[in-house]
PDB file of C-alpha atoms in Angstrom:
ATOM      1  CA  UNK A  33      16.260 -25.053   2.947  1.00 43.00           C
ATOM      2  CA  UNK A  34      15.124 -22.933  -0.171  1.00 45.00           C
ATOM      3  CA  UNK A  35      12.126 -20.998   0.311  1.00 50.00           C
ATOM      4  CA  UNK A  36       9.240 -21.895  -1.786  1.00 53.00           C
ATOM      5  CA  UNK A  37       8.810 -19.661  -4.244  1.00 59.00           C
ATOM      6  CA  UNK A  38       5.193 -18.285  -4.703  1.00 64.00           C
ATOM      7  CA  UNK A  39       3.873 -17.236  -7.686  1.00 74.00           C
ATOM      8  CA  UNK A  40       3.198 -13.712  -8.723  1.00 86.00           C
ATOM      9  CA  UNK A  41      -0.398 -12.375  -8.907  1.00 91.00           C
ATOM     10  CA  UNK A  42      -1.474  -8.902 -10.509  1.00 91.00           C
ATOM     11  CA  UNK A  43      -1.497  -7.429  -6.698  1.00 95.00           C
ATOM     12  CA  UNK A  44       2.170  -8.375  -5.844  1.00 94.00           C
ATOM     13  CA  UNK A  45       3.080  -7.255  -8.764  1.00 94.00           C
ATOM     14  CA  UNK A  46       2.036  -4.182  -8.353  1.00 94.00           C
ATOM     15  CA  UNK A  47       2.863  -3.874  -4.932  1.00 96.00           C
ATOM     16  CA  UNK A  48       6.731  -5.135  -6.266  1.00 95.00           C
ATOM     17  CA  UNK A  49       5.993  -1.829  -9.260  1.00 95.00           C
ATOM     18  CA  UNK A  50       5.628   0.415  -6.775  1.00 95.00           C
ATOM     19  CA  UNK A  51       8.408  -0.598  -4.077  1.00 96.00           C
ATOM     20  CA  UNK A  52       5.613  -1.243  -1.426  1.00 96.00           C
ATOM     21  CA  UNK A  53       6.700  -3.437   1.463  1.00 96.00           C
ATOM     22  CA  UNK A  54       4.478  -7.076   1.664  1.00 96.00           C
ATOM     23  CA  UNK A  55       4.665 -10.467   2.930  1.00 94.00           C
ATOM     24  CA  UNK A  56       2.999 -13.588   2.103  1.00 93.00           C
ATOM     25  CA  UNK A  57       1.520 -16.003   3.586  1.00 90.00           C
ATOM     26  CA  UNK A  58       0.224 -18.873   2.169  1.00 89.00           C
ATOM     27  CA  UNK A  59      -2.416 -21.321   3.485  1.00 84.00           C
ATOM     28  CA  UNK A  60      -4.627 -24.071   2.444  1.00 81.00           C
ATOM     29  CA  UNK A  61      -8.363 -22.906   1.973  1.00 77.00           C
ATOM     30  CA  UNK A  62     -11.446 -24.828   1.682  1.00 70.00           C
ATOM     31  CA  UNK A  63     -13.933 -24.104  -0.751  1.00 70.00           C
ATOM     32  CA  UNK A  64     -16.661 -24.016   2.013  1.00 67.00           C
ATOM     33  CA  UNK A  65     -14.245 -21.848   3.845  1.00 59.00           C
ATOM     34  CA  UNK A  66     -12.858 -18.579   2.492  1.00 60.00           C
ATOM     35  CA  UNK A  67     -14.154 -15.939   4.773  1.00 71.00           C
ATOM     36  CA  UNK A  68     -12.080 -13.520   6.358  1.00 75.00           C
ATOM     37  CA  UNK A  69     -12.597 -14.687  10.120  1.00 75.00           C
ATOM     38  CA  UNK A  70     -11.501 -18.463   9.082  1.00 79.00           C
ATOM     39  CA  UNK A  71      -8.355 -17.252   7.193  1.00 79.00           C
ATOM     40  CA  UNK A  72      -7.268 -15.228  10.563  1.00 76.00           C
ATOM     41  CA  UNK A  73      -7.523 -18.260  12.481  1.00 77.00           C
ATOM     42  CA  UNK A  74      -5.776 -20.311   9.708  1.00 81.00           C
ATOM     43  CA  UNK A  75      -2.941 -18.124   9.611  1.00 83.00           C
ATOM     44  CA  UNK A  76      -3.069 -17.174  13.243  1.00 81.00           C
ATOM     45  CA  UNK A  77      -3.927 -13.712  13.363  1.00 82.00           C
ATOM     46  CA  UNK A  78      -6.300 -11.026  14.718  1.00 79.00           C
ATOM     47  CA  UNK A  79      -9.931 -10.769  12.844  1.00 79.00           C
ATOM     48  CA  UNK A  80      -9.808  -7.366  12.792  1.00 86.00           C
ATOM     49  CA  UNK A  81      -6.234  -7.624  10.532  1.00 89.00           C
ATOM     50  CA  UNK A  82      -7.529  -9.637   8.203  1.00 90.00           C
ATOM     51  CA  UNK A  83      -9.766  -7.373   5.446  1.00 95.00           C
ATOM     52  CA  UNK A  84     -12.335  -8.305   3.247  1.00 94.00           C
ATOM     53  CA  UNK A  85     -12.297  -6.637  -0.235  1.00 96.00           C
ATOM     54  CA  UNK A  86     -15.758  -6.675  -1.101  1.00 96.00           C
ATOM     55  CA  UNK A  87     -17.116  -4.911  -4.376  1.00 98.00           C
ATOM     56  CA  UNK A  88     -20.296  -2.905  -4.621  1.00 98.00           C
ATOM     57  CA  UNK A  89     -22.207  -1.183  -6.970  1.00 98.00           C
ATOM     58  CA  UNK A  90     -23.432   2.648  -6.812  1.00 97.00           C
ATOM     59  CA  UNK A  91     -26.300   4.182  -8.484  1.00 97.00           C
ATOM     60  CA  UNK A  92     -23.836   7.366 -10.073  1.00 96.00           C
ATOM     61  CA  UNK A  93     -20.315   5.825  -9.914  1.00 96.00           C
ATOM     62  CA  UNK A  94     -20.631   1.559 -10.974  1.00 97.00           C
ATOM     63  CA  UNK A  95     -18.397  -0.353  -8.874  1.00 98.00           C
ATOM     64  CA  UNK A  96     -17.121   0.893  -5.661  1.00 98.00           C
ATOM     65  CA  UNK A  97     -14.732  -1.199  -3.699  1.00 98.00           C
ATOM     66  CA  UNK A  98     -14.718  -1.155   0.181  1.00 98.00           C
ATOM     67  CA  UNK A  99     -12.052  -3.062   2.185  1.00 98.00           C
ATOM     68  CA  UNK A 100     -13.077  -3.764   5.581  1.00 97.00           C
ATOM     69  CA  UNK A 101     -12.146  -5.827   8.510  1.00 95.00           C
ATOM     70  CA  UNK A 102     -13.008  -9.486   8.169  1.00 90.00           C
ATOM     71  CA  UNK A 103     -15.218  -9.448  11.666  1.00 91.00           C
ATOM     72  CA  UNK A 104     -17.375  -6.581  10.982  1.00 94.00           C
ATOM     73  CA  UNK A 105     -19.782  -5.922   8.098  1.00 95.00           C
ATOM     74  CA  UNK A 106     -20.107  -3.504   5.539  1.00 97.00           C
ATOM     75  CA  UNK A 107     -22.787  -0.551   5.828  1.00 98.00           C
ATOM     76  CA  UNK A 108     -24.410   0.017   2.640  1.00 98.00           C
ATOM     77  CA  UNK A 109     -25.712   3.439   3.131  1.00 98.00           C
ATOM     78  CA  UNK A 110     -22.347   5.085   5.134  1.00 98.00           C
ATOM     79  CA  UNK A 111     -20.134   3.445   1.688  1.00 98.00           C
ATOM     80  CA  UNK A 112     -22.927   5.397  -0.547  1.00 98.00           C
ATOM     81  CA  UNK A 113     -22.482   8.316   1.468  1.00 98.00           C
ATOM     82  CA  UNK A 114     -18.769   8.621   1.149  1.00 98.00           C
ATOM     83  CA  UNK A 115     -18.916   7.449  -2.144  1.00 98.00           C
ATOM     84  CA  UNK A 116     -20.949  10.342  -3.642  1.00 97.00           C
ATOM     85  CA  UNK A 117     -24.110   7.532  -4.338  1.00 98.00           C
ATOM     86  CA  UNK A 118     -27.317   7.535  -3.379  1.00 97.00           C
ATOM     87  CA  UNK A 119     -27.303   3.925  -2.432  1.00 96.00           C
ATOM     88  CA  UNK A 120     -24.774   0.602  -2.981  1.00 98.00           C
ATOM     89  CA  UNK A 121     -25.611  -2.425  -3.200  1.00 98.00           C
ATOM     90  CA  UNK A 122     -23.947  -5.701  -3.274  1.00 97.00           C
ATOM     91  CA  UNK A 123     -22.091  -6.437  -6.503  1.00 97.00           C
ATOM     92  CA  UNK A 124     -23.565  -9.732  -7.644  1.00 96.00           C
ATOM     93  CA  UNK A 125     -21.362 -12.990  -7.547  1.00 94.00           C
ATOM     94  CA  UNK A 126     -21.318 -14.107 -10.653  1.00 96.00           C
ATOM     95  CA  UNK A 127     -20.240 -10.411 -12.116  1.00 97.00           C
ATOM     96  CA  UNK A 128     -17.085 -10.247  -9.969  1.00 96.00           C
ATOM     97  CA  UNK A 129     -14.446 -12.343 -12.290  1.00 96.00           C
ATOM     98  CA  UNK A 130     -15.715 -10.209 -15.180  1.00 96.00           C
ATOM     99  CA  UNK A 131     -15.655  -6.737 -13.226  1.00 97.00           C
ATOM    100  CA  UNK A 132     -12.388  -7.291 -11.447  1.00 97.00           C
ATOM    101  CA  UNK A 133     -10.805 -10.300 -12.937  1.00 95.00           C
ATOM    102  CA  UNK A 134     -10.905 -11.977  -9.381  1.00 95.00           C
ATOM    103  CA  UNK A 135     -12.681 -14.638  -7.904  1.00 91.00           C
ATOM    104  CA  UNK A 136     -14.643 -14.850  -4.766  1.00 89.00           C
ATOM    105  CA  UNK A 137     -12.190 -15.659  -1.543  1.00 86.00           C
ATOM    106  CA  UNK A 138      -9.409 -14.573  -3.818  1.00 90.00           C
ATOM    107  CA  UNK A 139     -10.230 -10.836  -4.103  1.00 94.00           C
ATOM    108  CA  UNK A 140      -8.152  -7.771  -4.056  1.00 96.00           C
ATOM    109  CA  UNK A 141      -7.969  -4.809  -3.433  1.00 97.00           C
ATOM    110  CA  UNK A 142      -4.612  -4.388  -5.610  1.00 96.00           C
ATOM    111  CA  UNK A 143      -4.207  -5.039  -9.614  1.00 95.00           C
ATOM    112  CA  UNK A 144      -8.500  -5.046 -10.207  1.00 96.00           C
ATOM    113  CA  UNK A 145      -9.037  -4.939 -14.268  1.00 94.00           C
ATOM    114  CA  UNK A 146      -9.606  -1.025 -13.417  1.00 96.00           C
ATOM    115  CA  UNK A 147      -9.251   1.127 -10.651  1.00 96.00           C
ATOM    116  CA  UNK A 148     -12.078   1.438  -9.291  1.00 97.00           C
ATOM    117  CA  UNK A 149     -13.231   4.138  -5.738  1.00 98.00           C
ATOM    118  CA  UNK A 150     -11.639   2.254  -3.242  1.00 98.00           C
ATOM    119  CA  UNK A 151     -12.516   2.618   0.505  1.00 98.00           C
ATOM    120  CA  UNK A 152     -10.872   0.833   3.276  1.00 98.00           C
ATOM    121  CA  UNK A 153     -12.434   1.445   6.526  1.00 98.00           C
ATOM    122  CA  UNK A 154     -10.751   3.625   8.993  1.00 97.00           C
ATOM    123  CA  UNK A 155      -9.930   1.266  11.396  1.00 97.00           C
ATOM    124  CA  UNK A 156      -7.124  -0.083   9.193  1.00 97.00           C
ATOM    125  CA  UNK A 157      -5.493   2.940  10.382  1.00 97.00           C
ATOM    126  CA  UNK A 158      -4.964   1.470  13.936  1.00 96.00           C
ATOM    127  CA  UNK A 159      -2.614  -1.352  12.635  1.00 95.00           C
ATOM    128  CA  UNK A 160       0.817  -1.317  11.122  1.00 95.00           C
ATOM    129  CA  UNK A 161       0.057  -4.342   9.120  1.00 95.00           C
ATOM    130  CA  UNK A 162      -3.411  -5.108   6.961  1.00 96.00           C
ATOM    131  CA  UNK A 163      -3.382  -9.057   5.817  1.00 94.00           C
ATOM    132  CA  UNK A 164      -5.404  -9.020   2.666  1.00 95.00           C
ATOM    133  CA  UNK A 165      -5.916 -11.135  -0.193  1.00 93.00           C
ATOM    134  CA  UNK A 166      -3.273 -11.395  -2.420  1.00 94.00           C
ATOM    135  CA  UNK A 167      -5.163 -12.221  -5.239  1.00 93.00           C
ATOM    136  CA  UNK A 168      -6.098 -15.695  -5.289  1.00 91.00           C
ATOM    137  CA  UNK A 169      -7.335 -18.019  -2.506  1.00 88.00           C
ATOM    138  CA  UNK A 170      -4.790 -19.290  -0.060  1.00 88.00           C
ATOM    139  CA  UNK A 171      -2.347 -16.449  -0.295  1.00 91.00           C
ATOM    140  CA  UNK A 172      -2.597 -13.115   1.596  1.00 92.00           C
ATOM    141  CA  UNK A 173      -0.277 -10.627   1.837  1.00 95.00           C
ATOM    142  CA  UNK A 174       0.339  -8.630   4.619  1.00 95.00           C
ATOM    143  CA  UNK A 175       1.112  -4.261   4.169  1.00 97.00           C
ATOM    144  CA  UNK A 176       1.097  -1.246   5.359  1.00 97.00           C
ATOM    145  CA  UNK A 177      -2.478   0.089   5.175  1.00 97.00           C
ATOM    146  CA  UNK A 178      -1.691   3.626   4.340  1.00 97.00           C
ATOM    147  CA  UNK A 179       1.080   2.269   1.178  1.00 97.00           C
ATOM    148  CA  UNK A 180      -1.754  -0.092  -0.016  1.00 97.00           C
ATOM    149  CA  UNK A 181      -4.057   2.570  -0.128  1.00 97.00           C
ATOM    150  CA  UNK A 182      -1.748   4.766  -1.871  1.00 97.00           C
ATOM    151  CA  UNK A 183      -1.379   2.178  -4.615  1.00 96.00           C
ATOM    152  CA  UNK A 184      -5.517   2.179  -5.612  1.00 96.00           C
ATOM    153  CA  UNK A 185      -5.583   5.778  -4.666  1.00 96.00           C
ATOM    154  CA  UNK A 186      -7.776   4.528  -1.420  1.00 97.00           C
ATOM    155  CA  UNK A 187      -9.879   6.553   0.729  1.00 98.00           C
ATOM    156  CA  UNK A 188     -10.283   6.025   4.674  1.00 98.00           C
ATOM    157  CA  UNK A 189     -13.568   6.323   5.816  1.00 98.00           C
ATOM    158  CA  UNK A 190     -15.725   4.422   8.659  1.00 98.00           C
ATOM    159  CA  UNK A 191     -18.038   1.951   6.587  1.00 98.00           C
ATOM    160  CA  UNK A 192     -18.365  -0.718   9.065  1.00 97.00           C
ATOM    161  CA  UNK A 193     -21.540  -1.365  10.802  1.00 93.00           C
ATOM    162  CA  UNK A 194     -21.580  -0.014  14.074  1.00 75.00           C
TER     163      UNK A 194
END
C-alpha cells in the first residue's frame, strides 16, 4: 500500500535542507484540543516528549522562543534570565501568525519568518527523540533534540517551572 504522502511545511523543509533525521506523524486535532498533553495521548506517547513551542517577548531582545515539554509550564523569569531580559512575557495570540508565520497548535520551532533566541528546556536532553510540531496542526515530527537545536541555533537551559 503506498504511503500517504504528507505535505511539506517550512520546518521539514528545513529539517530535509539540512540532512536532519525526522518522522511524521500525523493525527486528527480538534480545534478545542491542540495542547501538547492531548496530542501525546493522540499519538500515544510520553507528555514529557511531546514539546510546546511557545513564543515570548523580552524587554531588550523582542521575541524569544522557548520549547518546553508539553506537561510542564514555562517560567517567565528563569527564560528572561537566560535570555539576557529583564522580564518575558507571553507573546500575545493574535501577533503569532504575523511574528512567526504560524498558527496557534501548529507552531514551530523550525522555519519561523526569522530566527529568533531559541531555548528548549534541558530536559529534552534526556530523550533521543523530541515530537514537536511540524508546522501546522495535526502533524508532528519527531527528532533528535540536539540536531533540532542545531538547526535554530538553540540553547539548552532549564525554563520549566519547578
Amino acid at each position: 500500500m503506498a504511503k500517504k504522502k504528507i505535505q511539506k511545511t517550512n520546518a521539514i523543509r528545513l529539517l530535509d535542507q539540512k540532512k536532519i533525521a525526522y518522522e511524521e506523524q500525523e493525527f486528527a486535532y480538534s480545534e478545542d484540543h491542540v495542547d501538547a498533553v492531548t496530542v501525546a495521548h493522540t499519538l500515544g506517547e510520553e507528555e514529557d516528549e511531546i514539546f510546546k513551542t511557545l513564543v515570548t517577548v523580552g524587554n531588550k531582545t523582542g521575541p524569544v522562543v522557548a520549547v518546553i515539554p508539553g506537561n510542564q509550564e514555562l517560567d517567565l523569569k528563569k527564560l528572561a534570565k537566560v535570555s539576557g531580559n529583564k522580564k518575558v512575557e507571553m507573546l500575545p495570540l493574535k501577533d503569532l501568525e504575523a511574528t512567526t508565520g504560524y498558527i496557534r497548535g501548529g507552531c514551530s520551532p523550525v522555519g519561523m519568518k526569522k530566527l529568533y533566541p531559541t531555548y528548549f528546556d534541558s530536559s529534552a536532553l534526556t530523550h533521543d527523540k523530541v515530537h514537536v510540531s511540524a508546522g501546522k496542526r495535526g502533524l508532528q515530527m519527531s527528532v533528535n533534540p540536539e540536531e533540532l537545536a542545531s538547526v535554530v541555533r538553540g540553547k539548552f537551559e532549564s525554563i520549566t517551572a519547578e
